[in-house]
Amino acid sequence: MKPRIDLPAMESDDLLQRLQRTIEKLEAFNEIGKVLTSTLDIHEVLRRIMDKVQELLQPVNWSLLLVDPLTESLVFEIARGPGAERLQGERIGLEEGIAGWVVTRRRPLLVEDVRKDPRFSSRFDAATLFTTRSILAVPLCFGERSLGVIELVKGPKEAPFTEEDLQTLGTIADYAAIALENAWNFQKVQELTILDEHTGLYNARHLEQVLESEVKRARRFDRPLSVIFFDIDHFKLVNDHHGHQVGSAILAKVGEILRKTLRSVDVPVRYGGDEFVCVLPETSKAQALVWAREIRAALQRHPYVLDDGREIRVDASFGVASFPEDAQAPDELLRRADFAMYRVKQNGRGDVAAA
């Protein structure tokens, strides 16, 4: 007869608790796999990723940053927790802070006390008015591609993250990277029908869908929404004097400038010809006027350079309209912004006006 080994009650309880946590995690991972592969909507994928992160690891603040290869930066696509909404859409350099270190080296990182880690950047605490003490960050990688970072934060009052937390988040990140890659591939196919071939921006067909969706959201949640409508000044003269090939190159440059200037939540559109529209969610009229002036300044800072070294300086006329004060319907909002732009044209071009 084999001898019976009795574990002390405390040790037995601890073993049962660890076993229970393991079972719960396995069940959660199975659920995560099902959830993340049940949709190809990239925004829904991102939301579900962060919901599961919060459910399993219960951070105080948590965010998901994605790599923007055009600007070589990380963009806060989702930011949750106290004051985190101030980070939404913000960009950081690929070498900045913990997140930058993690994405460039494709390695996870656990920092129990950021006061002892020189890689920590305190400017995000200044923005959120939150005091960070412990950070957990893992890269989102698919093959050789670095897609982004999931970063979790705790304050001084909470127990720091553990190696077990790091393993859990790493498993979630593996699922998330596959789901993101699938969603992006699907999105690329869809975008072939809604992108302008000259600028890479969305086209007028997609603008209708975006405006309708954003107006509904703004009305439902009582949030501001603004539209910028602008037209390149004297563009016909450029085509007449330099040819349509140069004109097309200038349009492409305008598209590039818009992508680099605007936030990731904004929607830049080539409306047709030399007309462009920018849809700015969560943006008041006063803020939209600032953005319009910033776009104009960016156009002026980046002239188009011809093969012989001569420069073609680009300027534009801008109109701004906002929901709900200027219009309640999507088409009316666009019309009011267009009319404001037309007034600028009548008054000498190269300026910004509000509806």
Coordinates of C-alpha atoms in Angstrom, one line a residue:
M1 CA 0.0 0.0 0.0
K2 CA 1.4 3.4 -1.1
P3 CA 1.9 5.9 1.7
R4 CA -0.6 8.7 1.8
I5 CA 0.8 12.2 1.6
D6 CA -1.3 14.9 3.2
L7 CA -0.6 18.5 2.1
P8 CA -1.0 21.3 4.7
A9 CA -4.4 23.0 4.4
M10 CA -2.8 26.3 3.3
E11 CA -0.7 24.7 0.7
S12 CA -3.6 22.7 -0.6
D13 CA -5.8 25.8 -0.9
D14 CA -3.0 27.7 -2.7
L15 CA -2.7 24.8 -5.2
L16 CA -6.4 24.7 -5.8
Q17 CA -6.5 28.4 -6.4
R18 CA -3.6 28.2 -8.9
L19 CA -5.3 25.3 -10.7
Q20 CA -8.5 27.3 -10.8
R21 CA -6.8 30.3 -12.3
T22 CA -5.1 28.1 -14.9
I23 CA -8.4 26.6 -15.9
E24 CA -10.0 30.1 -16.1
K25 CA -7.2 31.3 -18.3
L26 CA -7.4 28.3 -20.7
E27 CA -11.1 28.9 -21.0
A28 CA -10.5 32.6 -21.6
F29 CA -7.9 31.9 -24.3
N30 CA -10.3 29.6 -26.0
E31 CA -13.0 32.2 -25.9
I32 CA -10.5 34.9 -27.2
G33 CA -9.6 32.7 -30.2
K34 CA -13.3 32.3 -31.1
V35 CA -14.1 36.0 -30.5
L36 CA -11.2 37.4 -32.5
T37 CA -11.8 35.1 -35.5
S38 CA -15.5 35.8 -35.6
T39 CA -15.2 39.3 -37.2
L40 CA -13.1 41.0 -39.9
D41 CA -14.1 44.5 -38.8
I42 CA -10.8 45.9 -37.7
H43 CA -12.4 48.4 -35.2
E44 CA -14.4 45.5 -33.6
V45 CA -11.3 43.4 -33.4
L46 CA -9.4 46.2 -31.6
R47 CA -12.3 46.7 -29.2
R48 CA -12.6 43.0 -28.4
I49 CA -8.9 42.7 -27.8
M50 CA -8.9 45.4 -25.2
D51 CA -12.1 44.1 -23.5
K52 CA -10.4 40.8 -22.9
V53 CA -7.2 42.4 -21.7
Q54 CA -9.2 44.4 -19.1
E55 CA -11.2 41.3 -18.1
L56 CA -8.2 39.1 -17.5
L57 CA -5.5 41.5 -16.2
Q58 CA -7.5 44.4 -14.7
P59 CA -5.1 47.2 -15.3
V60 CA -5.9 50.8 -14.2
N61 CA -5.0 52.2 -17.6
W62 CA -4.5 50.3 -20.8
S63 CA -3.9 51.1 -24.4
L64 CA -3.3 49.6 -27.9
L65 CA -0.9 51.4 -30.1
L66 CA -0.5 50.6 -33.8
V67 CA 2.5 51.2 -36.1
D68 CA 1.9 53.9 -38.8
P69 CA 4.6 53.1 -41.4
L70 CA 4.0 56.3 -43.3
T71 CA 5.0 58.5 -40.4
E72 CA 7.2 56.0 -38.6
S73 CA 5.3 56.4 -35.4
L74 CA 3.0 54.6 -33.0
V75 CA -0.6 55.8 -32.8
F76 CA -2.8 55.4 -29.7
E77 CA -5.7 53.6 -31.4
I78 CA -7.4 52.7 -28.1
A79 CA -6.8 54.2 -24.7
R80 CA -8.8 53.5 -21.6
G81 CA -8.7 54.4 -18.0
P82 CA -8.5 57.6 -16.0
G83 CA -7.6 60.5 -18.3
A84 CA -6.7 58.1 -21.1
E85 CA -9.1 59.7 -23.6
R86 CA -6.6 62.5 -23.9
L87 CA -4.2 60.1 -25.5
Q88 CA -6.6 58.9 -28.2
G89 CA -5.1 59.5 -31.7
E90 CA -1.8 60.8 -30.2
R91 CA 1.5 59.7 -31.9
I92 CA 4.9 58.8 -30.4
G93 CA 8.2 58.1 -32.0
L94 CA 9.2 54.5 -32.6
E95 CA 12.1 55.0 -30.1
E96 CA 10.0 56.8 -27.5
G97 CA 9.1 55.4 -24.1
I98 CA 8.4 51.8 -23.1
A99 CA 6.1 51.2 -26.1
G100 CA 8.7 52.4 -28.6
W101 CA 11.4 50.2 -27.0
V102 CA 9.0 47.1 -27.2
V103 CA 7.9 47.6 -30.8
T104 CA 11.4 48.3 -32.2
R105 CA 13.0 45.3 -30.4
R106 CA 9.9 43.0 -30.7
R107 CA 10.3 42.0 -27.1
P108 CA 7.9 42.1 -24.2
L109 CA 8.8 44.1 -21.1
L110 CA 7.7 44.1 -17.5
V111 CA 8.6 47.2 -15.5
E112 CA 7.7 46.9 -11.8
D113 CA 8.7 50.5 -10.9
V114 CA 9.1 53.0 -13.7
R115 CA 11.0 55.3 -11.4
K116 CA 14.0 53.0 -11.8
D117 CA 13.7 52.6 -15.6
P118 CA 15.2 55.3 -17.9
R119 CA 13.1 54.1 -20.8
F120 CA 9.9 55.4 -19.2
S121 CA 8.5 58.7 -20.7
S122 CA 6.6 60.8 -18.2
R123 CA 4.9 63.0 -20.7
F124 CA 1.9 60.7 -21.0
D125 CA 1.3 61.0 -17.2
A126 CA 1.4 64.8 -17.7
A127 CA -1.3 64.4 -20.3
T128 CA -3.6 62.0 -18.4
L129 CA -2.9 63.4 -14.9
F130 CA -2.2 59.8 -13.8
T131 CA 0.8 58.5 -11.9
T132 CA 2.3 55.4 -13.5
R133 CA 4.2 53.0 -11.3
S134 CA 4.2 49.6 -13.1
I135 CA 4.0 48.9 -16.8
L136 CA 3.4 45.7 -18.9
A137 CA 4.0 45.9 -22.6
V138 CA 4.0 43.3 -25.3
P139 CA 4.6 43.6 -29.1
L140 CA 2.0 42.6 -31.7
C141 CA 4.0 40.7 -34.3
F142 CA 3.0 38.8 -37.4
G143 CA 5.8 37.1 -39.2
E144 CA 8.5 39.8 -39.7
R145 CA 6.0 42.6 -39.3
S146 CA 5.7 44.7 -36.1
L147 CA 2.0 45.7 -35.9
G148 CA 1.9 47.5 -32.6
V149 CA 2.0 47.3 -28.8
I150 CA -0.4 46.5 -26.0
E151 CA 0.5 48.5 -22.9
L152 CA -1.0 48.1 -19.5
V153 CA -0.4 50.5 -16.6
K154 CA -0.9 50.4 -12.8
G155 CA -0.5 53.2 -10.3
P156 CA 1.3 53.4 -6.9
K157 CA -1.6 52.0 -5.0
E158 CA -1.8 48.7 -7.0
A159 CA 0.4 45.7 -6.8
P160 CA 2.9 45.7 -9.7
F161 CA 2.4 43.4 -12.7
T162 CA 4.0 39.9 -12.5
E163 CA 5.7 37.5 -14.8
E164 CA 2.5 35.5 -14.9
D165 CA 0.7 38.6 -16.1
L166 CA 3.4 39.0 -18.8
Q167 CA 2.8 35.4 -20.0
T168 CA -1.0 36.0 -20.1
L169 CA -0.7 39.2 -22.1
G170 CA 1.8 37.6 -24.5
T171 CA -0.7 34.8 -25.3
I172 CA -3.5 37.4 -25.9
A173 CA -1.1 39.3 -28.2
D174 CA -0.4 36.2 -30.3
Y175 CA -4.1 35.8 -30.9
A176 CA -4.5 39.5 -31.5
A177 CA -1.8 39.8 -34.1
I178 CA -3.3 37.0 -36.2
A179 CA -6.8 38.6 -35.9
L180 CA -5.4 42.1 -36.8
E181 CA -3.5 40.7 -39.9
N182 CA -6.6 38.9 -41.1
A183 CA -8.7 42.1 -40.6
W184 CA -6.1 44.3 -42.4
N185 CA -6.0 41.9 -45.4
F186 CA -9.8 42.0 -45.6
Q187 CA -9.7 45.7 -45.3
K188 CA -7.2 46.1 -48.1
V189 CA -9.5 44.2 -50.5
Q190 CA -12.4 46.3 -49.4
E191 CA -10.4 49.5 -49.9
L192 CA -9.8 48.8 -53.5
T193 CA -13.4 50.0 -54.2
I194 CA -13.3 53.0 -51.9
L195 CA -9.8 54.5 -52.4
D196 CA -8.8 57.2 -54.9
E197 CA -6.1 55.8 -57.1
H198 CA -4.1 59.1 -57.4
T199 CA -3.9 60.0 -53.7
G200 CA -4.6 56.8 -51.8
L201 CA -7.2 58.7 -49.8
Y202 CA -10.9 57.6 -49.6
N203 CA -13.1 58.6 -52.5
A204 CA -16.5 60.4 -52.6
R205 CA -18.4 57.1 -52.5
H206 CA -16.9 56.3 -49.1
L207 CA -17.4 59.8 -47.8
E208 CA -21.2 59.3 -48.0
Q209 CA -20.9 56.3 -45.7
V210 CA -18.5 57.9 -43.3
L211 CA -20.5 61.1 -42.9
E212 CA -23.7 59.2 -42.4
S213 CA -22.1 57.0 -39.7
E214 CA -20.3 59.8 -37.9
V215 CA -23.4 62.1 -37.8
K216 CA -25.4 59.2 -36.3
R217 CA -22.7 58.6 -33.7
A218 CA -22.4 62.3 -32.9
R219 CA -26.1 62.7 -32.5
R220 CA -26.4 59.6 -30.3
F221 CA -23.6 60.5 -27.9
D222 CA -24.1 64.3 -28.1
R223 CA -20.6 64.8 -29.4
P224 CA -19.1 67.4 -31.8
L225 CA -18.3 66.6 -35.4
S226 CA -16.7 68.9 -38.0
V227 CA -16.0 68.8 -41.8
I228 CA -13.3 70.7 -43.6
F229 CA -13.8 71.3 -47.4
F230 CA -10.9 72.7 -49.3
D231 CA -10.0 73.3 -52.9
I232 CA -6.5 73.8 -54.3
D233 CA -6.0 77.3 -55.6
H234 CA -5.1 77.9 -59.3
F235 CA -4.9 74.2 -59.9
K236 CA -6.1 74.5 -63.5
L237 CA -3.1 76.8 -64.2
V238 CA -0.8 74.1 -63.0
N239 CA -2.3 71.5 -65.4
D240 CA -2.2 74.0 -68.3
H241 CA 1.4 75.1 -67.7
H242 CA 3.0 71.9 -66.5
G243 CA 0.8 69.1 -67.7
H244 CA -1.6 66.6 -66.1
Q245 CA 1.3 64.4 -64.9
V246 CA 2.6 67.1 -62.7
G247 CA -1.0 67.9 -61.6
S248 CA -1.5 64.3 -60.6
A249 CA 1.8 64.3 -58.6
I250 CA 0.7 67.4 -56.7
L251 CA -2.6 65.7 -55.8
A252 CA -0.6 62.7 -54.5
K253 CA 1.6 65.0 -52.4
V254 CA -1.5 66.7 -51.0
G255 CA -2.8 63.2 -50.0
E256 CA 0.5 62.4 -48.3
I257 CA 0.5 65.7 -46.4
L258 CA -3.1 65.1 -45.1
R259 CA -2.2 61.6 -43.9
K260 CA 0.8 63.0 -42.0
T261 CA -1.0 66.0 -40.6
L262 CA -4.3 64.6 -39.4
R263 CA -5.0 62.3 -36.5
S264 CA -5.6 58.6 -37.1
V265 CA -9.3 59.1 -36.2
D266 CA -9.8 61.7 -38.9
V267 CA -11.0 60.7 -42.5
P268 CA -9.3 62.6 -45.4
V269 CA -11.1 62.2 -48.7
R270 CA -10.4 63.3 -52.3
Y271 CA -13.8 64.5 -53.2
G272 CA -13.1 65.0 -56.9
G273 CA -10.8 67.1 -59.1
D274 CA -8.8 69.4 -56.8
E275 CA -11.3 69.2 -54.0
F276 CA -10.7 67.5 -50.7
V277 CA -12.8 66.8 -47.6
C278 CA -11.7 66.0 -44.1
V279 CA -14.1 64.5 -41.6
L280 CA -13.1 65.2 -38.0
P281 CA -14.9 63.3 -35.2
E282 CA -14.9 64.6 -31.7
T283 CA -13.9 68.1 -33.0
S284 CA -15.6 71.4 -32.4
K285 CA -15.8 74.2 -34.9
A286 CA -13.0 76.2 -33.1
Q287 CA -10.8 73.1 -33.2
A288 CA -11.6 72.4 -36.8
L289 CA -10.6 75.9 -37.8
V290 CA -7.2 75.3 -36.1
W291 CA -6.8 72.0 -38.1
A292 CA -7.7 73.7 -41.3
R293 CA -5.1 76.4 -40.7
E294 CA -2.6 73.6 -39.9
I295 CA -3.3 71.8 -43.1
R296 CA -2.9 75.0 -45.1
A297 CA 0.4 75.7 -43.4
A298 CA 1.6 72.2 -44.1
L299 CA 0.7 72.6 -47.8
Q300 CA 2.7 75.9 -47.9
R301 CA 5.7 74.3 -46.1
H302 CA 6.0 71.5 -48.7
P303 CA 6.1 72.9 -52.3
Y304 CA 6.2 70.5 -55.2
V305 CA 9.7 70.4 -56.8
L306 CA 9.9 70.0 -60.5
D307 CA 12.7 67.9 -62.2
D308 CA 14.6 71.1 -63.0
G309 CA 14.5 72.3 -59.4
R310 CA 11.8 74.9 -59.7
E311 CA 9.1 74.9 -57.0
I312 CA 5.3 75.0 -57.4
R313 CA 3.9 76.4 -54.2
V314 CA 0.6 75.0 -53.2
D315 CA -2.2 76.9 -51.4
A316 CA -5.9 76.2 -50.9
S317 CA -9.2 77.8 -49.8
F318 CA -10.9 76.2 -46.8
G319 CA -14.4 76.0 -45.5
V320 CA -15.4 74.5 -42.1
A321 CA -18.9 73.4 -40.9
S322 CA -19.8 71.6 -37.7
F323 CA -22.6 69.4 -36.3
P324 CA -24.9 70.2 -34.7
E325 CA -24.8 74.1 -35.0
D326 CA -24.4 74.3 -38.8
A327 CA -26.3 71.3 -40.0
Q328 CA -28.1 68.2 -38.8
A329 CA -27.9 66.0 -41.9
P330 CA -24.7 64.7 -43.5
D331 CA -25.3 66.2 -47.0
E332 CA -26.2 69.6 -45.5
L333 CA -23.1 69.5 -43.3
L334 CA -21.0 69.0 -46.4
R335 CA -22.9 71.7 -48.4
R336 CA -22.3 74.2 -45.6
A337 CA -18.6 73.5 -45.6
D338 CA -18.5 73.8 -49.4
F339 CA -20.3 77.1 -49.3
A340 CA -17.9 78.5 -46.7
M341 CA -15.0 77.5 -49.0
Y342 CA -16.7 79.2 -51.9
R343 CA -16.9 82.5 -50.0
V344 CA -13.1 82.3 -49.5
K345 CA -12.7 81.8 -53.2
Q346 CA -14.8 84.9 -53.9
N347 CA -12.8 86.9 -51.4
G348 CA -9.4 86.3 -52.9
R349 CA -8.6 82.6 -52.1
G350 CA -5.9 81.3 -49.7
D351 CA -7.8 81.5 -46.4
V352 CA -10.0 79.7 -43.9
A353 CA -13.7 80.4 -43.2
A354 CA -16.4 78.9 -41.0
A355 CA -20.0 78.4 -42.1

